[in-house]
Amino acid sequence: MSNFKIFSTGIVAIALSLATGCTPTTPHDQTTSEAPLAQSVQTTESPSPTASPTASPTTPGQNTLSSSDIQFITEAAQGGLAEVQLAQLALKRGTSNAVKRFAQRMIKDHNPVNTQLEKLAKKKGVTPPTSLDSTNQQVKKRLSKLTGATFDRKYMNQMLEDHQNDVSAFETEAKQGQDPDVKAFAAQKLPTLRAHLQQAGSIVNPGSSTSTPTPTSTPTSTSTP
């Protein structure tokens, strides 16, 4: 009987030992509990959104001129081209020495001014004309058919009318222009324009130094001095 109790007690002890040894924490449980922490760290370390790009600066030479300043530059450049090409025609088809001297002065005075105006136009964002417009093409075409004294008379009447219009346009720009650089250009060239007008008047009406006659009706063009 005593042996049976000892045996029973031993079995109970072994059972308790086995029961207490079967409750270890599994590695799987540890991994599962640590996963949310890893995800949390990854979320907090995500990069901030890229800043939106800033607007690009204004392009140099952007056109900021008033419409009247643009019109003045365009017409003055167009007229400058016409003055040179018509003067070259006068040297070929004219006969009067006075007309030829005037034509030579037109080429001498206009070529550098045309270059100056072209640089000013591009600085202000304006594309100047590089060829004659339809009006000046018609003037050149008509004069190209003439020779001798007839050419001299028609050419000088054209120059007289052109320079009367030019002096008026340059005076207006010098007084009322919006852009200071364009205004300064107009004011700077006015004395030469007036001298051209005076010379043209003296050729059209020899002996008159105080006034210029009204030229015969011809297509007009705007020129630079």
CSV table of C-alpha atoms in Angstrom, one decimal:
chain,number,residue,atom,x,y,z
A,1,MET,CA,0.0,0.0,0.0
A,2,SER,CA,2.8,2.5,0.8
A,3,ASN,CA,4.6,1.6,-2.4
A,4,PHE,CA,1.5,2.4,-4.4
A,5,LYS,CA,1.3,5.9,-2.8
A,6,ILE,CA,4.9,6.6,-3.6
A,7,PHE,CA,4.4,5.5,-7.2
A,8,SER,CA,1.2,7.7,-7.5
A,9,THR,CA,3.0,10.7,-6.0
A,10,GLY,CA,5.9,10.2,-8.5
A,11,ILE,CA,3.4,10.1,-11.4
A,12,VAL,CA,1.8,13.3,-10.2
A,13,ALA,CA,5.2,15.0,-9.9
A,14,ILE,CA,6.2,14.0,-13.4
A,15,ALA,CA,2.8,15.2,-14.8
A,16,LEU,CA,3.2,18.6,-13.1
A,17,SER,CA,6.8,18.9,-14.4
A,18,LEU,CA,5.7,18.1,-18.0
A,19,ALA,CA,2.8,20.6,-17.7
A,20,THR,CA,5.0,23.4,-16.6
A,21,GLY,CA,7.6,22.7,-19.3
A,22,CYS,CA,5.1,23.0,-22.2
A,23,THR,CA,4.5,26.8,-22.0
A,24,PRO,CA,7.5,28.5,-23.6
A,25,THR,CA,7.0,31.7,-25.6
A,26,THR,CA,7.4,30.9,-29.3
A,27,PRO,CA,9.6,33.0,-31.6
A,28,HIS,CA,6.6,33.5,-33.9
A,29,ASP,CA,4.8,35.5,-31.2
A,30,GLN,CA,7.8,37.8,-30.8
A,31,THR,CA,8.1,38.5,-34.5
A,32,THR,CA,4.4,39.3,-34.7
A,33,SER,CA,4.6,41.7,-31.8
A,34,GLU,CA,7.6,43.6,-33.3
A,35,ALA,CA,6.1,44.0,-36.9
A,36,PRO,CA,3.9,47.0,-36.2
A,37,LEU,CA,6.9,48.8,-34.8
A,38,ALA,CA,8.9,48.4,-38.0
A,39,GLN,CA,5.9,49.6,-40.0
A,40,SER,CA,5.6,52.6,-37.8
A,41,VAL,CA,9.2,53.6,-38.2
A,42,GLN,CA,9.0,53.2,-42.0
A,43,THR,CA,5.9,55.5,-42.1
A,44,THR,CA,7.5,58.3,-40.1
A,45,GLU,CA,10.7,58.2,-42.3
A,46,SER,CA,8.9,58.7,-45.6
A,47,PRO,CA,10.3,61.7,-47.6
A,48,SER,CA,8.4,65.0,-47.6
A,49,PRO,CA,6.7,66.1,-50.9
A,50,THR,CA,8.9,67.9,-53.5
A,51,ALA,CA,8.5,71.6,-53.4
A,52,SER,CA,6.7,73.1,-56.4
A,53,PRO,CA,9.0,74.8,-58.9
A,54,THR,CA,9.2,78.6,-58.9
A,55,ALA,CA,8.2,80.7,-62.0
A,56,SER,CA,11.0,81.4,-64.4
A,57,PRO,CA,12.2,85.0,-64.6
A,58,THR,CA,11.2,87.3,-67.4
A,59,THR,CA,13.1,86.7,-70.6
A,60,PRO,CA,15.5,89.5,-71.4
A,61,GLY,CA,14.4,91.7,-74.2
A,62,GLN,CA,10.7,91.0,-73.6
A,63,ASN,CA,8.5,93.6,-75.3
A,64,THR,CA,7.1,96.0,-72.7
A,65,LEU,CA,6.6,99.0,-75.1
A,66,SER,CA,3.4,100.9,-75.7
A,67,SER,CA,1.7,100.4,-79.0
A,68,SER,CA,2.7,103.9,-80.1
A,69,ASP,CA,6.4,103.3,-79.4
A,70,ILE,CA,6.3,100.0,-81.3
A,71,GLN,CA,4.6,101.7,-84.2
A,72,PHE,CA,7.2,104.5,-84.2
A,73,ILE,CA,10.1,102.0,-84.2
A,74,THR,CA,8.6,99.9,-87.0
A,75,GLU,CA,7.8,102.8,-89.3
A,76,ALA,CA,11.2,104.5,-88.6
A,77,ALA,CA,13.1,101.3,-89.4
A,78,GLN,CA,11.0,100.7,-92.5
A,79,GLY,CA,11.7,104.3,-93.7
A,80,GLY,CA,15.4,103.9,-93.0
A,81,LEU,CA,15.5,100.9,-95.3
A,82,ALA,CA,13.6,102.8,-98.0
A,83,GLU,CA,15.9,105.9,-97.8
A,84,VAL,CA,19.0,103.8,-98.4
A,85,GLN,CA,17.5,101.8,-101.3
A,86,LEU,CA,16.0,104.8,-103.0
A,87,ALA,CA,19.3,106.7,-102.6
A,88,GLN,CA,21.2,103.8,-104.2
A,89,LEU,CA,18.7,104.0,-107.1
A,90,ALA,CA,19.3,107.8,-107.4
A,91,LEU,CA,23.0,107.3,-107.8
A,92,LYS,CA,22.3,105.1,-110.8
A,93,ARG,CA,19.4,106.8,-112.5
A,94,GLY,CA,19.8,110.5,-111.5
A,95,THR,CA,21.7,113.1,-113.5
A,96,SER,CA,21.8,116.2,-111.3
A,97,ASN,CA,24.9,116.6,-109.1
A,98,ALA,CA,22.8,118.1,-106.3
A,99,VAL,CA,20.5,115.0,-106.4
A,100,LYS,CA,23.5,112.6,-106.3
A,101,ARG,CA,25.1,114.5,-103.4
A,102,PHE,CA,21.8,114.3,-101.5
A,103,ALA,CA,21.6,110.5,-102.3
A,104,GLN,CA,25.1,110.0,-101.0
A,105,ARG,CA,24.2,111.8,-97.8
A,106,MET,CA,21.2,109.6,-97.3
A,107,ILE,CA,23.3,106.5,-97.5
A,108,LYS,CA,26.0,107.9,-95.3
A,109,ASP,CA,23.6,109.1,-92.6
A,110,HIS,CA,21.1,106.3,-92.7
A,111,ASN,CA,23.2,103.2,-92.6
A,112,PRO,CA,24.7,103.7,-89.1
A,113,VAL,CA,21.3,105.0,-87.8
A,114,ASN,CA,19.5,102.0,-89.2
A,115,THR,CA,22.0,99.8,-87.3
A,116,GLN,CA,21.4,101.8,-84.1
A,117,LEU,CA,17.7,101.5,-84.4
A,118,GLU,CA,17.9,97.8,-85.1
A,119,LYS,CA,19.8,97.3,-81.8
A,120,LEU,CA,17.4,99.4,-79.9
A,121,ALA,CA,14.4,97.5,-81.3
A,122,LYS,CA,15.8,94.1,-80.4
A,123,LYS,CA,16.7,95.4,-76.9
A,124,LYS,CA,13.1,96.3,-76.4
A,125,GLY,CA,11.8,93.0,-77.8
A,126,VAL,CA,10.6,94.4,-81.1
A,127,THR,CA,11.5,92.7,-84.4
A,128,PRO,CA,12.4,95.4,-87.0
A,129,PRO,CA,11.5,95.0,-90.7
A,130,THR,CA,14.2,93.7,-92.9
A,131,SER,CA,12.6,94.4,-96.3
A,132,LEU,CA,10.4,97.1,-97.9
A,133,ASP,CA,6.7,97.1,-97.3
A,134,SER,CA,4.2,97.3,-100.2
A,135,THR,CA,4.1,101.1,-100.2
A,136,ASN,CA,7.8,101.6,-100.4
A,137,GLN,CA,8.1,98.8,-103.0
A,138,GLN,CA,5.7,100.7,-105.2
A,139,VAL,CA,7.7,103.9,-104.9
A,140,LYS,CA,10.9,102.1,-105.8
A,141,LYS,CA,9.2,100.3,-108.7
A,142,ARG,CA,7.8,103.6,-110.1
A,143,LEU,CA,11.1,105.4,-109.8
A,144,SER,CA,13.0,102.5,-111.3
A,145,LYS,CA,11.2,103.2,-114.6
A,146,LEU,CA,12.4,106.8,-114.7
A,147,THR,CA,15.7,108.4,-115.8
A,148,GLY,CA,17.4,111.8,-116.1
A,149,ALA,CA,15.6,115.0,-115.1
A,150,THR,CA,12.3,113.3,-114.6
A,151,PHE,CA,13.8,110.9,-112.1
A,152,ASP,CA,15.5,113.7,-110.3
A,153,ARG,CA,12.3,115.7,-109.9
A,154,LYS,CA,10.2,112.7,-108.8
A,155,TYR,CA,12.8,111.4,-106.4
A,156,MET,CA,13.4,114.8,-104.7
A,157,ASN,CA,9.7,115.4,-104.4
A,158,GLN,CA,9.4,112.0,-102.7
A,159,MET,CA,12.3,112.9,-100.3
A,160,LEU,CA,10.7,116.2,-99.5
A,161,GLU,CA,7.4,114.7,-98.6
A,162,ASP,CA,9.0,111.8,-96.7
A,163,HIS,CA,11.1,114.2,-94.5
A,164,GLN,CA,8.2,116.5,-93.8
A,165,ASN,CA,6.3,113.5,-92.4
A,166,ASP,CA,9.4,112.2,-90.6
A,167,VAL,CA,10.1,115.5,-88.8
A,168,SER,CA,6.5,115.5,-87.6
A,169,ALA,CA,6.7,111.8,-86.4
A,170,PHE,CA,10.0,112.2,-84.6
A,171,GLU,CA,8.9,115.4,-82.9
A,172,THR,CA,5.8,113.7,-81.6
A,173,GLU,CA,7.8,110.7,-80.3
A,174,ALA,CA,10.4,112.9,-78.7
A,175,LYS,CA,7.6,114.7,-76.8
A,176,GLN,CA,5.0,112.0,-76.2
A,177,GLY,CA,6.8,108.7,-76.3
A,178,GLN,CA,6.4,106.4,-73.4
A,179,ASP,CA,9.8,104.6,-73.3
A,180,PRO,CA,12.7,106.9,-72.4
A,181,ASP,CA,15.2,105.2,-74.7
A,182,VAL,CA,12.9,105.5,-77.7
A,183,LYS,CA,12.2,109.1,-76.9
A,184,ALA,CA,15.9,109.9,-76.6
A,185,PHE,CA,16.5,108.2,-80.0
A,186,ALA,CA,13.9,110.4,-81.6
A,187,ALA,CA,15.2,113.6,-80.1
A,188,GLN,CA,18.8,112.8,-81.0
A,189,LYS,CA,17.9,112.3,-84.7
A,190,LEU,CA,15.7,115.3,-85.1
A,191,PRO,CA,18.5,117.8,-86.0
A,192,THR,CA,19.7,115.5,-88.8
A,193,LEU,CA,16.2,115.0,-90.1
A,194,ARG,CA,15.6,118.8,-90.2
A,195,ALA,CA,18.9,119.2,-92.1
A,196,HIS,CA,17.7,116.6,-94.7
A,197,LEU,CA,14.4,118.4,-95.0
A,198,GLN,CA,16.2,121.7,-95.6
A,199,GLN,CA,18.5,120.2,-98.2
A,200,ALA,CA,15.6,118.5,-100.0
A,201,GLY,CA,13.6,121.7,-100.1
A,202,SER,CA,16.6,123.7,-101.5
A,203,ILE,CA,16.9,121.2,-104.4
A,204,VAL,CA,13.2,121.1,-105.2
A,205,ASN,CA,13.0,124.9,-105.0
A,206,PRO,CA,16.4,126.4,-105.8
A,207,GLY,CA,17.0,129.8,-104.3
A,208,SER,CA,14.6,129.2,-101.4
A,209,SER,CA,16.3,128.7,-98.0
A,210,THR,CA,13.5,129.8,-95.6
A,211,SER,CA,10.6,127.6,-96.7
A,212,THR,CA,10.0,124.3,-98.6
A,213,PRO,CA,7.3,123.9,-101.2
A,214,THR,CA,4.5,121.4,-101.0
A,215,PRO,CA,5.7,118.3,-103.0
A,216,THR,CA,3.6,116.6,-105.7
A,217,SER,CA,1.4,113.8,-104.4
A,218,THR,CA,3.5,110.6,-104.0
A,219,PRO,CA,3.2,107.6,-101.8
A,220,THR,CA,4.8,108.3,-98.4
A,221,SER,CA,7.2,106.5,-96.2
A,222,THR,CA,8.7,107.1,-92.8
A,223,SER,CA,12.5,107.3,-92.6
A,224,THR,CA,15.2,107.7,-90.0
A,225,PRO,CA,17.8,110.5,-90.3
